[in-house]
XYZ file of C-alpha atoms in Angstrom:
693
model
C -123.358 216.671 38.626
C -123.638 212.915 39.242
C -122.579 212.963 42.938
C -123.424 215.555 45.590
C -122.110 215.924 49.176
C -124.087 217.592 51.951
C -123.376 217.935 55.669
C -125.998 216.688 58.160
C -126.560 217.453 61.831
C -128.893 214.700 63.075
C -126.902 212.566 63.164
C -123.753 214.494 62.409
C -122.138 213.408 59.212
C -122.162 213.552 55.459
C -124.895 212.649 52.975
C -123.665 211.376 49.610
C -126.272 211.381 46.812
C -125.995 209.767 43.374
C -128.487 211.435 41.032
C -127.935 208.859 38.240
C -128.630 205.740 40.289
C -130.882 207.429 42.880
C -128.674 206.104 45.689
C -127.975 207.660 49.100
C -125.077 206.948 51.414
C -124.762 208.412 54.909
C -121.366 208.673 56.598
C -121.346 209.486 60.322
C -118.648 211.820 61.642
C -117.426 212.572 65.152
C -118.319 216.271 64.787
C -120.477 218.329 62.403
C -118.780 218.851 59.033
C -119.094 221.403 56.243
C -117.908 219.756 52.990
C -115.717 221.918 50.749
C -115.173 221.258 47.061
C -112.094 219.088 46.539
C -109.607 218.482 43.726
C -110.214 215.323 41.710
C -106.652 215.451 40.350
C -105.394 214.436 43.797
C -107.045 211.005 43.403
C -105.432 208.096 41.556
C -108.861 206.638 40.853
C -111.634 207.847 38.541
C -114.067 209.902 40.644
C -117.057 212.034 39.681
C -117.003 214.465 42.619
C -114.702 215.225 45.551
C -114.964 217.120 48.821
C -112.885 217.830 51.931
C -114.114 217.557 55.526
C -112.413 217.865 58.910
C -113.243 215.156 61.432
C -111.777 212.675 63.876
C -113.736 209.656 62.582
C -115.765 208.342 59.632
C -118.309 205.589 60.321
C -120.186 203.593 57.678
C -123.163 201.706 59.107
C -123.038 199.032 56.423
C -120.497 196.430 55.420
C -118.606 197.163 52.226
C -115.486 195.601 50.796
C -112.569 197.678 52.076
C -109.210 198.108 50.356
C -106.102 200.007 51.385
C -103.957 201.686 48.693
C -100.620 203.497 48.716
C -100.038 207.020 47.411
C -99.802 205.721 43.810
C -103.127 203.910 44.123
C -101.635 200.394 44.239
C -103.594 197.964 46.397
C -101.734 197.030 49.596
C -104.452 195.151 51.506
C -108.067 193.992 51.359
C -109.794 193.888 54.742
C -112.413 191.358 55.804
C -114.883 191.412 58.706
C -113.054 191.403 62.044
C -109.809 192.786 60.648
C -108.092 196.083 61.473
C -105.339 198.047 59.781
C -103.172 200.941 60.851
C -102.945 204.144 58.799
C -99.441 205.573 58.917
C -98.025 209.011 58.088
C -98.113 209.847 54.393
C -100.744 209.716 51.691
C -102.947 206.630 51.640
C -106.293 205.810 50.061
C -109.081 203.785 51.628
C -111.523 202.356 49.073
C -115.077 201.321 49.972
C -117.152 199.401 47.464
C -120.849 199.993 48.093
C -123.862 201.436 46.260
C -121.627 204.440 45.618
C -117.908 203.826 45.081
C -116.058 205.943 47.672
C -112.360 206.712 48.215
C -110.898 208.472 51.270
C -107.592 210.280 50.749
C -105.854 210.327 54.118
C -102.593 211.987 55.176
C -102.847 211.209 58.889
C -102.341 208.336 61.299
C -105.323 206.305 62.389
C -107.041 202.922 62.377
C -109.475 201.083 60.113
C -111.828 198.651 61.864
C -114.112 196.374 59.834
C -116.941 195.189 62.044
C -119.828 192.858 61.433
C -122.256 195.678 60.577
C -120.096 198.784 60.220
C -116.738 200.181 59.167
C -114.924 202.798 61.251
C -112.003 205.020 60.290
C -110.604 206.615 63.467
C -107.878 209.255 63.392
C -105.538 210.347 66.146
C -106.771 213.935 65.839
C -109.321 216.033 63.964
C -107.790 216.100 60.486
C -108.782 217.055 56.931
C -110.020 214.062 54.930
C -110.641 214.187 51.179
C -113.446 212.042 49.808
C -113.928 211.112 46.168
C -117.115 209.403 44.948
C -117.968 207.638 41.720
C -121.390 206.561 40.521
C -121.665 202.918 39.537
C -123.615 204.417 36.642
C -125.742 201.408 35.720
C -128.394 203.734 34.300
C -128.014 206.191 31.414
C -127.185 209.744 32.419
C -129.444 211.288 29.772
C -130.662 211.070 26.181
C -128.984 212.101 22.923
C -131.235 213.208 20.092
C -130.067 212.604 16.529
C -131.550 213.021 13.055
C -132.046 209.857 11.001
C -129.095 210.711 8.743
C -126.176 208.240 9.157
C -123.590 211.030 9.395
C -125.513 212.688 12.206
C -125.754 209.323 13.955
C -121.958 209.101 13.918
C -121.768 212.009 16.345
C -124.346 210.414 18.636
C -122.512 207.083 18.644
C -119.180 208.792 19.293
C -120.411 210.373 22.532
C -121.710 207.092 23.942
C -118.191 206.762 25.363
C -118.939 209.644 27.746
C -119.918 206.813 30.120
C -116.307 205.611 30.370
C -114.685 206.519 33.691
C -111.187 206.166 32.216
C -109.410 205.383 28.947
C -106.671 203.377 30.675
C -106.753 199.543 30.584
C -108.743 199.725 33.845
C -111.831 200.398 31.717
C -111.990 196.623 31.310
C -113.333 196.613 34.896
C -117.152 196.806 34.621
C -117.432 199.476 37.331
C -115.355 201.820 35.170
C -117.716 201.505 32.210
C -120.978 203.258 32.957
C -124.206 202.803 31.029
C -124.074 204.891 27.824
C -126.646 207.650 27.377
C -129.789 206.770 25.453
C -130.318 207.723 21.806
C -133.591 208.759 20.226
C -134.463 210.074 16.772
C -135.328 213.753 16.384
C -135.026 216.718 14.076
C -131.573 217.880 15.181
C -128.596 216.720 17.226
C -128.801 217.481 20.939
C -126.922 216.046 23.908
C -127.015 216.773 27.654
C -124.183 218.878 29.072
C -122.842 215.886 31.016
C -122.377 213.876 27.802
C -118.897 214.485 26.415
C -116.583 212.118 24.584
C -113.177 211.543 26.240
C -110.095 212.804 24.416
C -108.629 209.479 23.339
C -106.788 210.415 20.097
C -108.614 207.665 18.199
C -110.900 208.045 15.164
C -112.929 205.448 13.293
C -113.924 206.281 9.719
C -116.695 204.384 7.947
C -118.969 205.007 4.955
C -122.163 206.851 5.965
C -124.401 203.770 5.844
C -126.549 202.538 8.724
C -125.056 199.047 8.915
C -121.445 200.306 8.933
C -122.170 202.964 11.534
C -123.994 200.519 13.814
C -121.303 197.838 13.577
C -118.478 200.093 14.798
C -120.471 201.410 17.781
C -119.142 198.934 20.419
C -115.515 199.442 19.351
C -115.942 203.232 19.273
C -117.450 203.137 22.765
C -114.680 201.003 24.230
C -111.884 203.095 22.689
C -113.551 206.464 23.314
C -113.144 207.024 19.563
C -114.569 209.719 17.368
C -116.636 208.407 14.445
C -116.303 210.171 11.088
C -117.386 209.493 7.489
C -114.802 207.957 5.190
C -114.643 206.127 1.879
C -112.834 203.134 3.384
C -113.369 201.917 6.968
C -110.241 202.847 8.933
C -108.989 203.020 12.509
C -106.827 206.134 12.859
C -104.497 207.389 15.598
C -101.497 209.786 15.562
C -99.293 206.649 15.495
C -100.906 204.558 12.743
C -103.804 203.849 10.408
C -105.354 200.386 10.317
C -107.769 199.353 7.532
C -111.055 197.842 8.667
C -111.975 196.624 5.160
C -110.499 193.744 3.187
C -111.355 190.124 2.536
C -113.423 189.908 5.716
C -116.684 191.687 6.446
C -116.485 194.923 8.415
C -118.446 193.291 11.257
C -115.863 190.486 11.502
C -112.890 192.857 11.571
C -114.499 195.120 14.172
C -115.500 192.164 16.361
C -111.960 190.792 16.177
C -110.403 194.117 17.154
C -112.816 194.639 20.037
C -112.009 191.209 21.460
C -108.268 191.601 20.926
C -108.035 195.091 22.452
C -110.266 194.215 25.394
C -108.486 190.974 26.236
C -104.962 192.408 26.022
C -106.080 195.359 28.157
C -107.195 192.806 30.772
C -103.640 191.453 30.853
C -102.024 194.887 30.921
C -104.287 196.171 33.716
C -102.601 193.695 36.096
C -99.689 196.173 36.083
C -101.986 199.011 37.113
C -103.820 200.064 40.247
C -105.105 196.574 41.036
C -102.327 194.012 40.782
C -103.248 190.348 41.069
C -102.490 186.925 39.603
C -104.408 186.032 36.457
C -104.476 182.692 34.646
C -104.460 184.220 31.174
C -101.442 186.380 31.979
C -99.503 183.416 33.377
C -100.066 181.469 30.168
C -99.416 184.209 27.613
C -97.054 186.793 29.098
C -93.811 185.242 27.806
C -95.224 184.920 24.278
C -96.373 188.547 23.958
C -94.215 190.893 21.854
C -94.426 193.708 24.408
C -93.751 194.302 28.092
C -96.908 194.600 30.182
C -95.601 197.290 32.552
C -94.235 199.444 29.717
C -97.473 199.066 27.781
C -99.554 200.084 30.800
C -97.568 203.335 31.014
C -97.945 204.067 27.261
C -100.595 206.235 25.623
C -103.767 204.636 24.261
C -102.635 204.888 20.582
C -99.297 203.312 21.542
C -101.099 200.512 23.387
C -103.318 199.774 20.393
C -100.320 199.707 18.063
C -98.676 197.123 20.311
C -101.847 195.039 20.465
C -102.056 194.909 16.659
C -98.794 192.963 16.674
C -100.643 190.067 18.327
C -102.714 187.971 15.882
C -106.158 187.194 17.259
C -105.632 183.537 16.356
C -102.729 183.263 18.804
C -104.839 184.314 21.804
C -108.357 183.342 20.723
C -108.695 180.295 22.979
C -108.070 182.510 26.038
C -110.326 185.429 25.055
C -113.463 185.461 27.253
C -116.705 184.194 25.785
C -118.533 187.227 24.531
C -121.810 187.818 26.366
C -123.844 189.105 23.430
C -124.023 189.302 19.663
C -126.815 191.588 18.447
C -128.260 191.122 14.962
C -129.446 194.648 14.189
C -131.436 195.699 11.084
C -130.024 198.541 8.975
C -132.931 200.851 9.763
C -132.942 204.335 11.344
C -134.885 203.179 14.427
C -132.156 200.654 15.233
C -129.893 203.438 16.478
C -132.031 203.521 19.640
C -130.969 199.929 20.413
C -127.250 200.671 20.399
C -126.799 202.083 23.942
C -128.204 198.854 25.411
C -126.068 196.624 23.196
C -122.955 198.725 23.773
C -123.540 198.584 27.536
C -122.613 194.893 27.312
C -119.881 195.484 24.706
C -122.078 193.400 22.424
C -120.898 192.630 18.917
C -123.199 194.140 16.270
C -123.863 192.098 13.144
C -126.159 192.286 10.138
C -129.225 190.055 10.539
C -128.728 187.205 8.074
C -130.484 183.857 7.984
C -132.789 181.435 6.220
C -136.516 182.128 6.319
C -139.060 179.410 7.083
C -142.806 179.430 6.516
C -143.289 177.304 9.620
C -141.355 175.343 12.234
C -141.743 171.591 12.670
C -143.536 170.508 15.796
C -142.217 167.908 18.216
C -143.686 164.438 18.210
C -142.986 161.811 20.862
C -145.379 158.851 20.789
C -144.055 157.590 24.140
C -144.798 160.802 26.021
C -147.628 160.867 28.544
C -148.879 164.187 27.220
C -147.696 167.491 25.835
C -148.407 170.946 27.209
C -150.555 172.057 24.316
C -153.931 173.650 24.902
C -155.005 172.504 21.452
C -157.120 169.413 21.129
C -154.819 168.141 18.402
C -151.154 168.850 17.770
C -150.432 170.177 14.306
C -147.278 168.913 12.552
C -146.090 172.487 12.101
C -146.754 175.936 13.503
C -147.218 179.003 11.312
C -146.036 182.434 12.446
C -148.477 184.881 13.967
C -149.923 187.695 11.885
C -147.607 190.379 13.247
C -144.450 188.433 12.303
C -143.015 188.106 8.798
C -141.616 184.573 9.100
C -139.560 182.215 11.158
C -135.844 182.546 10.549
C -132.795 180.423 11.242
C -130.082 183.057 11.878
C -126.671 182.682 10.307
C -124.712 182.728 13.574
C -121.296 181.621 14.737
C -120.678 180.278 18.229
C -119.006 183.479 19.438
C -121.357 184.557 22.206
C -123.431 183.147 25.027
C -126.469 184.812 23.493
C -127.366 185.850 19.966
C -130.102 188.484 20.119
C -132.231 188.817 16.997
C -133.893 192.230 16.571
C -136.582 192.880 13.992
C -139.840 191.206 13.007
C -138.705 187.606 12.460
C -139.165 184.780 14.955
C -135.694 183.262 15.409
C -134.551 179.723 16.001
C -131.209 179.207 17.779
C -131.291 182.823 19.006
C -133.181 185.127 21.353
C -136.043 187.349 20.282
C -134.835 190.741 21.520
C -136.943 193.899 21.758
C -136.091 197.443 22.740
C -139.102 197.467 25.083
C -137.398 194.883 27.299
C -134.501 197.254 27.923
C -136.646 200.362 28.259
C -138.905 198.680 30.816
C -135.942 198.240 33.159
C -135.032 201.924 33.243
C -137.866 202.617 35.684
C -137.064 199.547 37.776
C -136.791 200.304 41.485
C -134.092 198.829 43.685
C -134.789 195.275 44.784
C -136.505 194.864 48.131
C -135.190 192.578 50.824
C -137.266 189.699 49.428
C -137.875 188.598 45.857
C -141.546 188.160 44.991
C -142.147 184.978 42.970
C -145.471 183.879 41.528
C -146.016 180.192 40.684
C -149.133 179.491 38.635
C -150.075 175.842 38.017
C -153.140 175.520 35.824
C -153.140 171.754 35.266
C -153.409 169.264 38.133
C -151.310 166.764 36.163
C -148.366 169.169 36.457
C -148.362 169.561 40.230
C -145.102 167.626 40.363
C -143.274 170.505 38.720
C -144.818 172.971 41.147
C -143.621 170.919 44.106
C -140.089 170.790 42.693
C -140.118 174.558 42.189
C -141.451 175.228 45.667
C -138.439 173.328 46.955
C -135.983 175.031 44.572
C -136.925 178.637 45.310
C -136.265 180.305 48.608
C -133.308 178.303 49.878
C -130.909 181.231 50.220
C -131.144 182.775 53.674
C -129.126 185.844 52.657
C -131.621 186.651 49.902
C -135.038 185.266 50.905
C -137.728 184.579 48.339
C -141.408 185.196 48.959
C -143.118 182.465 46.922
C -146.828 182.745 46.177
C -148.662 179.859 44.472
C -151.963 179.838 42.614
C -153.758 176.775 41.206
C -156.386 176.434 38.501
C -157.125 180.145 38.364
C -159.524 182.035 36.101
C -158.627 184.498 33.367
C -159.696 187.411 35.563
C -157.486 186.221 38.443
C -154.465 185.719 36.196
C -154.987 189.158 34.648
C -155.150 190.670 38.137
C -151.915 188.948 39.187
C -150.101 190.073 36.030
C -151.213 193.701 36.183
C -151.299 194.438 39.924
C -149.141 191.809 41.613
C -145.758 193.499 41.294
C -143.969 190.154 41.037
C -140.274 189.916 40.264
C -140.734 186.553 38.588
C -143.618 184.578 37.095
C -143.272 180.811 36.574
C -146.319 179.612 34.652
C -147.020 175.855 34.488
C -149.817 174.805 32.189
C -151.039 175.065 28.624
C -150.880 177.804 26.038
C -151.624 178.598 22.427
C -150.435 181.596 20.433
C -153.707 183.249 21.482
C -153.569 182.810 25.238
C -152.581 181.147 28.502
C -155.053 178.422 29.508
C -157.116 179.162 32.633
C -160.012 177.349 34.300
C -162.591 179.354 32.321
C -160.783 179.864 29.016
C -157.635 181.517 27.670
C -156.156 184.835 28.803
C -154.561 186.638 25.864
C -151.881 188.905 27.365
C -152.171 191.086 24.254
C -155.537 192.305 25.614
C -153.860 193.808 28.710
C -152.676 197.412 28.626
C -149.672 196.744 30.877
C -148.178 194.143 33.194
C -146.257 194.507 36.450
C -143.993 191.452 36.165
C -140.220 191.573 35.822
C -139.050 188.170 34.534
C -141.060 185.148 33.424
C -140.840 181.501 32.404
C -143.881 180.275 30.464
C -143.435 176.506 30.668
C -146.218 175.650 28.254
C -146.510 174.737 24.579
C -146.381 177.485 21.959
C -146.096 180.302 24.511
C -143.891 182.565 22.361
C -146.549 185.125 21.419
C -147.702 185.437 25.018
C -144.121 185.944 26.199
C -143.591 188.623 23.555
C -146.772 190.322 24.729
C -145.498 190.355 28.331
C -142.291 192.098 27.241
C -144.103 194.673 25.137
C -146.347 195.516 28.089
C -143.785 195.938 30.835
C -141.733 192.787 31.501
C -137.939 192.727 31.184
C -137.481 189.315 29.629
C -138.248 185.666 29.977
C -138.320 182.233 28.420
C -141.087 180.967 26.140
C -141.617 178.090 23.721
C -142.001 177.928 19.948
C -143.438 174.419 19.763
C -145.196 171.794 21.818
C -143.129 170.444 24.717
C -143.346 166.993 26.267
C -144.414 167.200 29.899
C -141.632 165.062 31.404
C -138.948 167.102 29.686
C -140.718 170.374 30.541
C -140.625 169.417 34.229
C -136.897 168.719 33.972
C -136.029 171.983 32.262
C -138.374 173.908 34.577
C -136.581 172.674 37.687
C -133.157 173.333 36.181
C -134.087 176.890 35.203
C -135.556 177.583 38.639
C -132.481 176.391 40.513
C -130.087 178.331 38.274
C -132.094 181.555 38.485
C -132.220 181.117 42.255
C -128.392 181.032 42.294
C -128.077 184.291 40.362
C -127.574 183.015 36.816
C -129.081 185.322 34.180
C -131.603 184.024 31.660
C -129.041 183.498 28.892
C -126.771 181.389 31.088
C -129.579 179.424 32.736
C -131.124 178.507 29.398
C -127.785 177.463 27.905
C -127.112 175.111 30.824
C -130.693 173.813 30.895
C -130.535 172.965 27.203
C -127.345 170.992 27.779
C -129.082 168.954 30.476
C -132.292 168.233 28.601
C -133.382 166.460 25.444
C -135.223 169.658 24.618
C -133.312 171.952 22.306
C -134.787 174.709 20.189
C -138.254 174.513 21.723
C -137.328 177.177 24.316
C -136.062 180.669 23.546
C -135.473 183.929 25.393
C -137.828 186.805 24.696
C -136.567 190.263 25.691
C -133.297 190.937 27.515
C -131.257 187.771 28.060
C -129.056 189.420 30.697
C -132.051 189.725 33.034
C -131.887 187.856 36.343
C -134.046 187.537 39.452
C -131.351 187.269 42.131
C -127.790 188.369 42.703
C -125.132 185.688 42.852
C -123.155 185.470 46.073
C -119.441 186.232 46.034
C -119.077 187.299 42.406
C -120.036 185.997 38.987
C -122.055 182.743 39.076
C -120.037 179.573 38.533
C -120.705 176.084 37.226
C -118.255 173.354 38.292
C -117.262 170.678 35.775
C -115.761 167.423 37.091
C -114.132 164.465 35.376
C -113.180 161.294 37.226
C -109.617 160.036 37.407
C -108.405 156.530 38.276
C -106.477 157.629 41.380
C -109.473 158.764 43.493
C -108.973 162.274 42.233
C -110.951 164.560 39.973
C -110.194 166.975 37.180
C -111.827 170.252 38.205
C -112.804 173.253 36.067
C -115.287 176.111 36.347
C -117.389 178.043 33.897
C -118.151 181.629 34.871
C -121.036 183.650 33.461
C -121.538 187.426 33.327
C -124.420 189.181 35.047
C -125.619 192.762 35.233
C -123.491 193.208 38.355
C -120.474 191.250 37.100
C -120.106 192.063 33.417
C -117.411 190.922 31.036
C -113.999 191.843 32.437
C -114.746 190.738 36.000
C -111.989 188.604 37.558
C -113.421 185.390 39.011
C -111.994 182.416 40.882
C -113.410 179.284 42.488
C -111.726 179.771 45.929
C -110.712 176.112 45.926
C -107.568 176.460 48.031
C -105.474 173.828 46.241
C -105.572 175.601 42.861
C -105.195 179.102 41.445
C -107.818 179.671 38.773
C -108.554 183.405 38.779
C -109.625 184.187 35.221
C -111.468 186.742 33.130
C -115.249 186.304 33.135
C -117.035 184.909 31.206
C -114.957 181.858 30.405
C -114.046 178.295 31.278
C -110.852 177.448 33.137
C -108.564 174.543 32.257
C -108.992 171.326 34.228
C -106.920 171.037 37.409
C -106.293 167.782 39.254
C -107.708 167.927 42.796
C -108.142 165.398 45.572
C -111.612 164.288 46.586
C -110.905 165.573 50.088
C -110.135 169.130 48.961
C -113.045 169.009 46.523
C -115.482 167.963 49.230
C -114.168 170.676 51.565
C -114.831 173.256 48.849
C -118.312 171.949 48.044
C -119.341 171.768 51.709
C -119.213 175.557 51.918
C -120.156 176.464 48.360
C -123.628 176.402 46.831
C -122.954 175.725 43.183
C -124.214 173.501 40.324
C -121.941 170.606 39.380
C -121.660 168.721 36.079
C -120.323 165.165 36.316
C -120.774 162.444 33.694
C -123.026 164.818 31.714
C -125.406 165.029 34.658
C -126.124 168.057 36.803
C -125.932 167.816 40.607
C -127.362 170.393 42.992
C -125.295 171.358 46.005
C -126.841 173.418 48.786
C -123.494 174.348 50.338
C -124.136 172.481 53.590
C -122.580 169.069 54.176
C -120.829 166.619 51.898
C -121.986 166.092 48.308
C -122.568 162.646 46.841
C -120.645 162.587 43.571
C -120.359 158.829 43.090
């Protein structure tokens, strides 16, 4: 059972325990309580476990977002700090969004008070209160074992959807899509008792071939579909059959359906439990061939049949940018990657591209120096012994990140490894401070260190503990990497494929048994192999280089990356923006998990503001939102600029809205956010006016 309730006496109250996420929540009560098993059918919301207690008050000694819902689950109010609300006779639900999602079903009069450090529900008498809890389920609940046969893998892939909390359009909300269970190869199929596919009346049939089975995994997960062998790829429901084969590749058809179904569900969900204004709905509702309210009330097969009436081309410009495309080899071991890819609803494609024997190095005669540890720069760089070749992937611009799995070293894509994902499964909860290690091993690069020291640690609500080291030895660097326990390493210096330059030689990370570093940025020439070694020995992901990098440009991209990571942008988003703002292009690449971050963004998904000048002392204003581990695709995001309404589906870019400089400055005074104007990035610390002339 994911959630357990237990009464406590000192202090009196209720202990709520999430065995998946290892989270505890204590609720104080006015009198001792003995929780009784409740009925989950009495809740409008997906819950894992319920109980009933009798008390005159519930007190939460933390601040959570609080929502008040009617008896049908529709949101009636959202309460902020300092606000109160009255509970009237009749069934109402109080929702609390914390480390464990909690709902209180109340049929009594009382008061909700949201204080600065606590939330109190007081009732006019001692009354029965029903509580329902749901795990945020960001970790897998268990492991499925499957033989290497493609038909056996179909069963394993089908039950990945056991992580769905619902099969209604609300599953587009990230908190209602838990992390799928893991998959590993074994002699026979075996799944934990808690792993069970929802009854969704949807089946996907594909030929029993690895590539076909892998490519339908994200769609099968999202629809809660069974996966069965078939001669021709087909989507089947009691209402219709839809061919997945034709002139287009299977991967293209599946990707198109996933995007279409997900996006239209995002529009339809606005008629559900959480009703709100949405930009995409306002633009498209009148052009859709179905009624949103009627579609919300329909069965899943009926919804899908309606969605198929909408050509993807007619809505494509409004569909959110996909966070991830995974290029997965058609090999048995690749099945173990799928739970991590599916967790992000990543599109799965066959790895295709053009092989290279070497990549051209960068030459810039005007540069002061490059960050190469070699005495001479070679015109090209050959791949290391454990790699087959460099490859230029055949990719379309459909996702923020293209993750290349396998042995090749990619250009224009990330080098993804299963170790990067597995390393995070044992990650503990973040402490109150984020431990950052800055290593500067060349005195000529102290300017970058000083910029970074200023960039990190400027958020009072999430303080950074920055530790700097200069000109250190190989033994000292090895000690810091293996025993330091740092959340983030920013290395400034020189590198070769065989090591990171230290005062007494090169440290080859491949000689270390393990490292205790979460995320890294190796801002040095040719640091790819060392970054890959960090990931394979314990790190989650980071940024490395394939070629030599010019120092001036390395300083620029280093500062940009640091500031964006500080604001909660994940690696994939930070690197995309940094590339746009630098003359450097393919020199830098992500190694490991591109969704990794070092800080949580404040107030939702991280935003980038784009401004264009107008002639009337006004600006055209738009935002780009990016997904994170906490705010995945499907999150609703808005800028909070009072003069416009721009709530949209993340990740995406809003249209431009005309705003006055006065309203823009008022927004920027209180908002810490990066700004793009005239192709230049400005940094706003959220205090005082911003110079945008």
